[in-house]
XYZ file of C-alpha atoms in Angstrom:
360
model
C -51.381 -110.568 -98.424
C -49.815 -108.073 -96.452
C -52.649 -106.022 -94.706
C -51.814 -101.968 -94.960
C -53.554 -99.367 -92.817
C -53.415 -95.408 -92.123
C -52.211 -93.343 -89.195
C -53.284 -89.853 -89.763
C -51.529 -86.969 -87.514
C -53.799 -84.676 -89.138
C -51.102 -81.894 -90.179
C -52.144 -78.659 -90.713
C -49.776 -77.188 -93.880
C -48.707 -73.187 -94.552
C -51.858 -72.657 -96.691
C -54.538 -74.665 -94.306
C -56.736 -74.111 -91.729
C -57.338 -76.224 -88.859
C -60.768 -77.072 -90.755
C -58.911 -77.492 -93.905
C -57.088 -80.424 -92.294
C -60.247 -81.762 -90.640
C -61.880 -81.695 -94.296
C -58.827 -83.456 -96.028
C -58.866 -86.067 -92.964
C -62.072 -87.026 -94.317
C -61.306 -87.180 -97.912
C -58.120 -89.393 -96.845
C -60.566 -91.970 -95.002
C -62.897 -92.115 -97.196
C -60.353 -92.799 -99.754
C -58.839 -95.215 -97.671
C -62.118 -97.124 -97.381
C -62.468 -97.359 -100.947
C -59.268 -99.086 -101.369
C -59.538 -101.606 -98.615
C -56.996 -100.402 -96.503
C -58.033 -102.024 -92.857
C -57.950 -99.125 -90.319
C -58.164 -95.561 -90.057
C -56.237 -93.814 -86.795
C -55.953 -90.840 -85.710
C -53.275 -88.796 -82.808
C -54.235 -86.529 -79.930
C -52.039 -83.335 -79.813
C -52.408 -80.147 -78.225
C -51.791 -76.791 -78.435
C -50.116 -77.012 -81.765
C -50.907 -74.715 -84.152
C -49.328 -77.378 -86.732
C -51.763 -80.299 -85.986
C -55.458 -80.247 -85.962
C -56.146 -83.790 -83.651
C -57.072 -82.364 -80.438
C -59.493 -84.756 -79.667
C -59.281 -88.518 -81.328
C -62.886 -89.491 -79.912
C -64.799 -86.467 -81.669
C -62.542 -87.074 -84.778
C -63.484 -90.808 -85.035
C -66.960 -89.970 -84.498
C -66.762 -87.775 -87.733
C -64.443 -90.292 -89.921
C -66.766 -93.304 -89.057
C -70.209 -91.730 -90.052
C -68.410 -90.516 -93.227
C -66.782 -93.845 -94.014
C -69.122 -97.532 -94.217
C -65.971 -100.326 -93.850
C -63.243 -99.069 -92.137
C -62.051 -99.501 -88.548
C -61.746 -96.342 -86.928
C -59.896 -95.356 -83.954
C -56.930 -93.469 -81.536
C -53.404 -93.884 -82.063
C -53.480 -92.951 -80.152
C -55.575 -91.452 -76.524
C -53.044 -90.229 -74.196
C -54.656 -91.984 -71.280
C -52.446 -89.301 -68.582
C -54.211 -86.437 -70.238
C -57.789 -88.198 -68.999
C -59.696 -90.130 -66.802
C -59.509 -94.033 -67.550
C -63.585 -93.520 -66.970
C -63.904 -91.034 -68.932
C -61.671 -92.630 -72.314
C -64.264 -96.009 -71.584
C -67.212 -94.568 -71.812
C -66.720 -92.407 -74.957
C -65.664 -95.647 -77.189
C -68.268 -97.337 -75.634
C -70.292 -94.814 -77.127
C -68.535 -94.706 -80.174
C -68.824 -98.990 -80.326
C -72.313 -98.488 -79.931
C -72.855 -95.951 -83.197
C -70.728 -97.893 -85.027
C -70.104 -101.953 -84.120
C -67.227 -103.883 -85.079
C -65.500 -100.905 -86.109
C -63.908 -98.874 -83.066
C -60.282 -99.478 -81.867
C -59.030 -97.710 -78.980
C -55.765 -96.927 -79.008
C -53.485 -95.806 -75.881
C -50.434 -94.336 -75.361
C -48.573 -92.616 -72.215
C -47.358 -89.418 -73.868
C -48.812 -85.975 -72.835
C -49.106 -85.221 -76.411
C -47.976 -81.508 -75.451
C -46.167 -79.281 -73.096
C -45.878 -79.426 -69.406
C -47.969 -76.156 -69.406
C -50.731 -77.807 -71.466
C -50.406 -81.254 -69.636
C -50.756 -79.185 -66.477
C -53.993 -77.767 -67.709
C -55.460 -80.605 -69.526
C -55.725 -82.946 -66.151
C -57.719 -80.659 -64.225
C -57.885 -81.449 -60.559
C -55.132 -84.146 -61.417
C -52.889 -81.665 -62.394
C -50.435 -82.099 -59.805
C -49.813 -85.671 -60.829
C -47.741 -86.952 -63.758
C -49.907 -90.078 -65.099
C -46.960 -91.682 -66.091
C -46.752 -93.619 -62.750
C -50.293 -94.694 -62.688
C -50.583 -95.434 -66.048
C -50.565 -99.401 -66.266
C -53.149 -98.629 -63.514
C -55.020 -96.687 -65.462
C -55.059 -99.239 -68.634
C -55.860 -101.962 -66.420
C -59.155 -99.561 -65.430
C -59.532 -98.997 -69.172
C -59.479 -102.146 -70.107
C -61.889 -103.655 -67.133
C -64.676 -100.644 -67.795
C -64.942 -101.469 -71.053
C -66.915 -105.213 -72.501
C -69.337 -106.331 -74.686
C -72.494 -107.369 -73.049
C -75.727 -107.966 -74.789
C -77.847 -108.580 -71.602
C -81.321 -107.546 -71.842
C -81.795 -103.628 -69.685
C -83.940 -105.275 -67.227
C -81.362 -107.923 -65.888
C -78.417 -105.405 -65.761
C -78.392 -104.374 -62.305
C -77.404 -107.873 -61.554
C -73.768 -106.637 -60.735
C -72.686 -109.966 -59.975
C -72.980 -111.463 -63.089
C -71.890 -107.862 -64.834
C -68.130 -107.462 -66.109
C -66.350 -104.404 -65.248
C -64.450 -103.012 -62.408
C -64.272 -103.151 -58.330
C -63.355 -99.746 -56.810
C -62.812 -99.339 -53.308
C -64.063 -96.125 -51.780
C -64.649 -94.836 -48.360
C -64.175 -98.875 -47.025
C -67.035 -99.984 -49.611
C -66.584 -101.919 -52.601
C -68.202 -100.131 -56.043
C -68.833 -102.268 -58.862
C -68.246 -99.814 -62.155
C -68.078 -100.665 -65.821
C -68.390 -98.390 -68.963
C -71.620 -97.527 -70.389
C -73.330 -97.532 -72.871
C -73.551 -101.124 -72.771
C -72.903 -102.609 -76.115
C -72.828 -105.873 -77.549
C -69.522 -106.174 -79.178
C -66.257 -103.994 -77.528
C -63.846 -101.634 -79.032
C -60.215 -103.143 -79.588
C -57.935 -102.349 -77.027
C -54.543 -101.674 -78.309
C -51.107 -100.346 -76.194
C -48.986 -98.053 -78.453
C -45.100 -97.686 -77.573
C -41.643 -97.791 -78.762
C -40.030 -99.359 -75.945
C -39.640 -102.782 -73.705
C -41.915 -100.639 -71.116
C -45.117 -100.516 -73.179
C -44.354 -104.530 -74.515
C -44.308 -105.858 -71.079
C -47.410 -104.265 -70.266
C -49.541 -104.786 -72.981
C -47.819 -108.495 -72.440
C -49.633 -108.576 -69.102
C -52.550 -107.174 -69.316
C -53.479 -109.423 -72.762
C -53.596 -106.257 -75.106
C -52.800 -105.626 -78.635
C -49.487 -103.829 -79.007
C -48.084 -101.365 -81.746
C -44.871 -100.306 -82.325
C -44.444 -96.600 -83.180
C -41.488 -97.572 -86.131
C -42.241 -94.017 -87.418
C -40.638 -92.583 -84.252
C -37.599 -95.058 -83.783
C -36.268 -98.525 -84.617
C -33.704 -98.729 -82.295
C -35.428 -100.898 -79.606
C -38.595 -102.905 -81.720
C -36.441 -106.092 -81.653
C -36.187 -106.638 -78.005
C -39.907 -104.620 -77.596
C -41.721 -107.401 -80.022
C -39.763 -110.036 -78.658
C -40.052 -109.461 -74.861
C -43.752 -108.869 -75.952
C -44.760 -112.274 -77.758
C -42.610 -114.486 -75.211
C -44.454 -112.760 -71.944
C -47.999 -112.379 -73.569
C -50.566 -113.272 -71.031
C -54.136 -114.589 -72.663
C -56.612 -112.550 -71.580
C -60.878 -112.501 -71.964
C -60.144 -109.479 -74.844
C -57.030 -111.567 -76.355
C -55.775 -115.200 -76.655
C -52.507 -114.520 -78.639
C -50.016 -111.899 -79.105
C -51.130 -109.307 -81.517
C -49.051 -106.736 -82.972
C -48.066 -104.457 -86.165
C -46.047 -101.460 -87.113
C -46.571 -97.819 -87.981
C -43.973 -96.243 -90.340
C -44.024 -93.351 -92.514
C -44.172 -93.365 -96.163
C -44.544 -91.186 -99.158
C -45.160 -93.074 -102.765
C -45.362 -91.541 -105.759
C -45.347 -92.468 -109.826
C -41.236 -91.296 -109.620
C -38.699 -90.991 -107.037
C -37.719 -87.507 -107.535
C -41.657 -86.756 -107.023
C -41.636 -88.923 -104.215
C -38.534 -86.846 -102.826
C -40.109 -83.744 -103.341
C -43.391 -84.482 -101.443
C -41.193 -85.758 -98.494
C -39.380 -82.919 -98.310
C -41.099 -80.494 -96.217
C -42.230 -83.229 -93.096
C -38.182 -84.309 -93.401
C -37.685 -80.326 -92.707
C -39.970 -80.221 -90.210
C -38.865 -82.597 -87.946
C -34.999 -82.276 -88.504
C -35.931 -78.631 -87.343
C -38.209 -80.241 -84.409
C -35.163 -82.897 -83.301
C -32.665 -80.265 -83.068
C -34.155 -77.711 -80.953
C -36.802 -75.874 -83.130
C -40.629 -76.409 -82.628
C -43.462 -77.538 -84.647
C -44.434 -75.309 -87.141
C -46.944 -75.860 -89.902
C -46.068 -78.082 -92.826
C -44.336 -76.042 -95.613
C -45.777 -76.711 -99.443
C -43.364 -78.416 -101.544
C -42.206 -75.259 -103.614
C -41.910 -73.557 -99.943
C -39.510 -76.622 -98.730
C -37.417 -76.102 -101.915
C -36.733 -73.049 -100.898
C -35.239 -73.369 -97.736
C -31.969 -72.759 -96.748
C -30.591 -76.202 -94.131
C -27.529 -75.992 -92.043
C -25.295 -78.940 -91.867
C -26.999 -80.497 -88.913
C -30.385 -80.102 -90.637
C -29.050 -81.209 -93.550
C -27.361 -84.419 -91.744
C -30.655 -85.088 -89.875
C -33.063 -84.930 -93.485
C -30.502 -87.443 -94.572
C -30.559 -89.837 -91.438
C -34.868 -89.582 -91.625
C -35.133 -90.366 -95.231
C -32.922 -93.337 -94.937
C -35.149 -94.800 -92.485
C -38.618 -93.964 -94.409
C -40.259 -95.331 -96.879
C -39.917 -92.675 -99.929
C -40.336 -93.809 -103.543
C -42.151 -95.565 -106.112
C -44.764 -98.396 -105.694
C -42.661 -101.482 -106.318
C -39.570 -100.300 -104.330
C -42.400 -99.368 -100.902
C -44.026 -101.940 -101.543
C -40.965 -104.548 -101.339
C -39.968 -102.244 -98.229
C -43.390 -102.420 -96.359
C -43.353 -106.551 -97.264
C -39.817 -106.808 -96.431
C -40.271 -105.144 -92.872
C -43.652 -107.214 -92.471
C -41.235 -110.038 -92.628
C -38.486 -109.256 -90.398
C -40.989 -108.621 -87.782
C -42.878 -111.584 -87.927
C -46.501 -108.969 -88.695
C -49.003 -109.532 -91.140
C -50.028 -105.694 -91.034
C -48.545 -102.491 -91.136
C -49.782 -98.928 -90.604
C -48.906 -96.467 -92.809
C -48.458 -92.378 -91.961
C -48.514 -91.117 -95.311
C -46.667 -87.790 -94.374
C -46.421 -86.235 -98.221
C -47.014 -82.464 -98.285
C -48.593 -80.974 -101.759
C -48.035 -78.368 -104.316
C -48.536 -74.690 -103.801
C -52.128 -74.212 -105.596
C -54.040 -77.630 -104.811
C -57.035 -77.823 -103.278
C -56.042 -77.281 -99.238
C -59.442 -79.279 -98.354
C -57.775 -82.740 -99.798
C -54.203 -83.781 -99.473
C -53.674 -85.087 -102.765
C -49.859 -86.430 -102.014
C -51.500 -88.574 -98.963
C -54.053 -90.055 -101.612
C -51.796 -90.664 -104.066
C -49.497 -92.531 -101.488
C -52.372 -94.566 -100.572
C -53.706 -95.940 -103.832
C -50.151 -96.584 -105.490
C -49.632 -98.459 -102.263
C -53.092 -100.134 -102.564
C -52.610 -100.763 -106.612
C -49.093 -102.550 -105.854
C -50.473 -104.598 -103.179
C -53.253 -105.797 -105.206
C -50.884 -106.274 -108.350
């Protein structure tokens, strides 16, 4: 059976606050859990008055204490935005409140603005990140480790894993702490040959972001599987998709909740920014120009919008051409004007019609 899980860009609508998002972020997961669905992820934007995931390690703190099954992680931590230390030790941390259950997503995007970027790297701020970024995973990926060895025998470095670092002509032996006895799952998020090769090389997981093209994840998966390198963390090439989707119990419904995120980002992709998610009645009432109206058209051709049996053959259909046995779902329906603004009822709904068809 096809395994389904959720990628939430925590959205903020007209009628929300940031904490209103936050709170239906947790009702989503813990719905989520309930059904079965096998991971919970969450983005890392900033300054955005549109999207409340500013921080995906404090966020998947929250989800994970509020949720008992789920895996819970980044999709993803935009590794030139922080220090590869820094991004280790907090899911080490996280790995150690909650085994088994912490992925650690990474992707190479800012996430933001050049102003922001600027700001958000500190003493770095002069440098881009893209260029040291399979660097920086490589760091990531060395600093972090399961290791149940008793306190008292870990300053053994030798037999320790972890990292080398060279440093005033000394050699510094470095790893993540806290030390914990299973490791978070390290998975490379792209949409391009670029991000395949690496995570082919270094041994990582890789996920394709469908939701924001298609155009290359033919080449990207293939290129990926045929260079995969084994690695201590992974023996065979691992991979899924992310798409989005909105399900409902008709199609017109299922149109109508999909409406205001198609808005939004035919508005984004031709010039306009991010603004916050418009209710459904608040969508309706827009006015499009053509190119709007040709780029809603061109967005909901390529996502999932409809009833259960038609996403569901969709979702299993894609599985299939891809050669995945899971896919990730970024259940982008908006709501009604009136419904409670602390749960995002169209996301729920989206998630157990999926869930009921699956299990059907």
């Amino acid at each position: 059976m096809l395994k389904l899980s959720v990628l939430d860009l925590l959205p903020v609508r007209t009628d929300q606050t940031s904490a209103d998002s936050v709170a239906a972020a947790v009702s989503l997961a813990r719905r989520a859990d309930d059904l079965g669905f096998t991971r919970y992820w969450v983005a890392e934007h900033h300054n955005m008055e549109a999207v409340a995931a500013t921080s995906p390690a404090v966020l998947i703190a929250h989800l994970a204490a509020n949720t008992s099954r789920i895996r819970v992680g980044s999709g993803g931590v935009m590794l030139p935005n922080h220090a590869p230390l820094t991004v280790a030790e907090q899911f080490s941390l996280l790995e150690a409140m909650h085994p088994g259950r912490i992925d650690l997503g990474i992707g190479r995007a800012p996430g933001s603005d050049p102003v922001t970027a600027y700001m958000l790297r500190g003493t770095r701020a002069e440098e881009s990140g893209v260029d040291s970024f399979p660097g920086d995973v490589e760091l990531v990926a060395g600093l972090l480790g399961s290791d149940d060895t008793p306190i008292a025998d870990a300053f053994d470095a030798a037999s320790q894993p972890g990292v080398v670092i060279p440093l005033r002509g000394r050699d510094y032996s470095l790893r993540s702490t806290p030390r914990t006895a299973s490791s978070p799952m390290l998975w490379l998020l792209g949409s391009s040959t670029y991000s395949a090769q690496l995570a082919a090389r270094l041994g990582i997981a890789f996920v394709y972001a469908h939701h924001f093209g298609q155009s290359g994840i033919d080449s990207a998966l293939d290129l990926y599987r045929r260079e995969f390198q084994p690695s201590p963390a992974l023996t065979e090439p691992t991979t899924f998709l992310t798409v989005n989707a909105v399900v409902a119990d008709t199609r017109d419904e299922a149109e109508a909740l999909a409406l205001p995120q198609l808005i939004t980002m035919a508005r984004l992709r031709s010039g306009g920014t991010l603004g916050p998610r418009m209710t459904v009645e608040q969508a309706q009432a827009e006015t499009l120009n053509p190119m709007e109206e040709d780029l809603v058209a061109d967005q909901s051709a390529r996502w999932i919008i409809g009833t259960p049996d038609t996403a569901g053959a969709q979702l299993t259909a894609l599985a299939t051409k891809y050669g995945v046995d899971e896919v990730m779902v970024s259940p982008i329906a908006s709501d009604h004007d009136g419904q409670d603004v602390r749960v995002g009822a169209g996301a729920e709904r989206t998630l157990e019609l999926l869930a009921a068809q699956q299990n059907s």
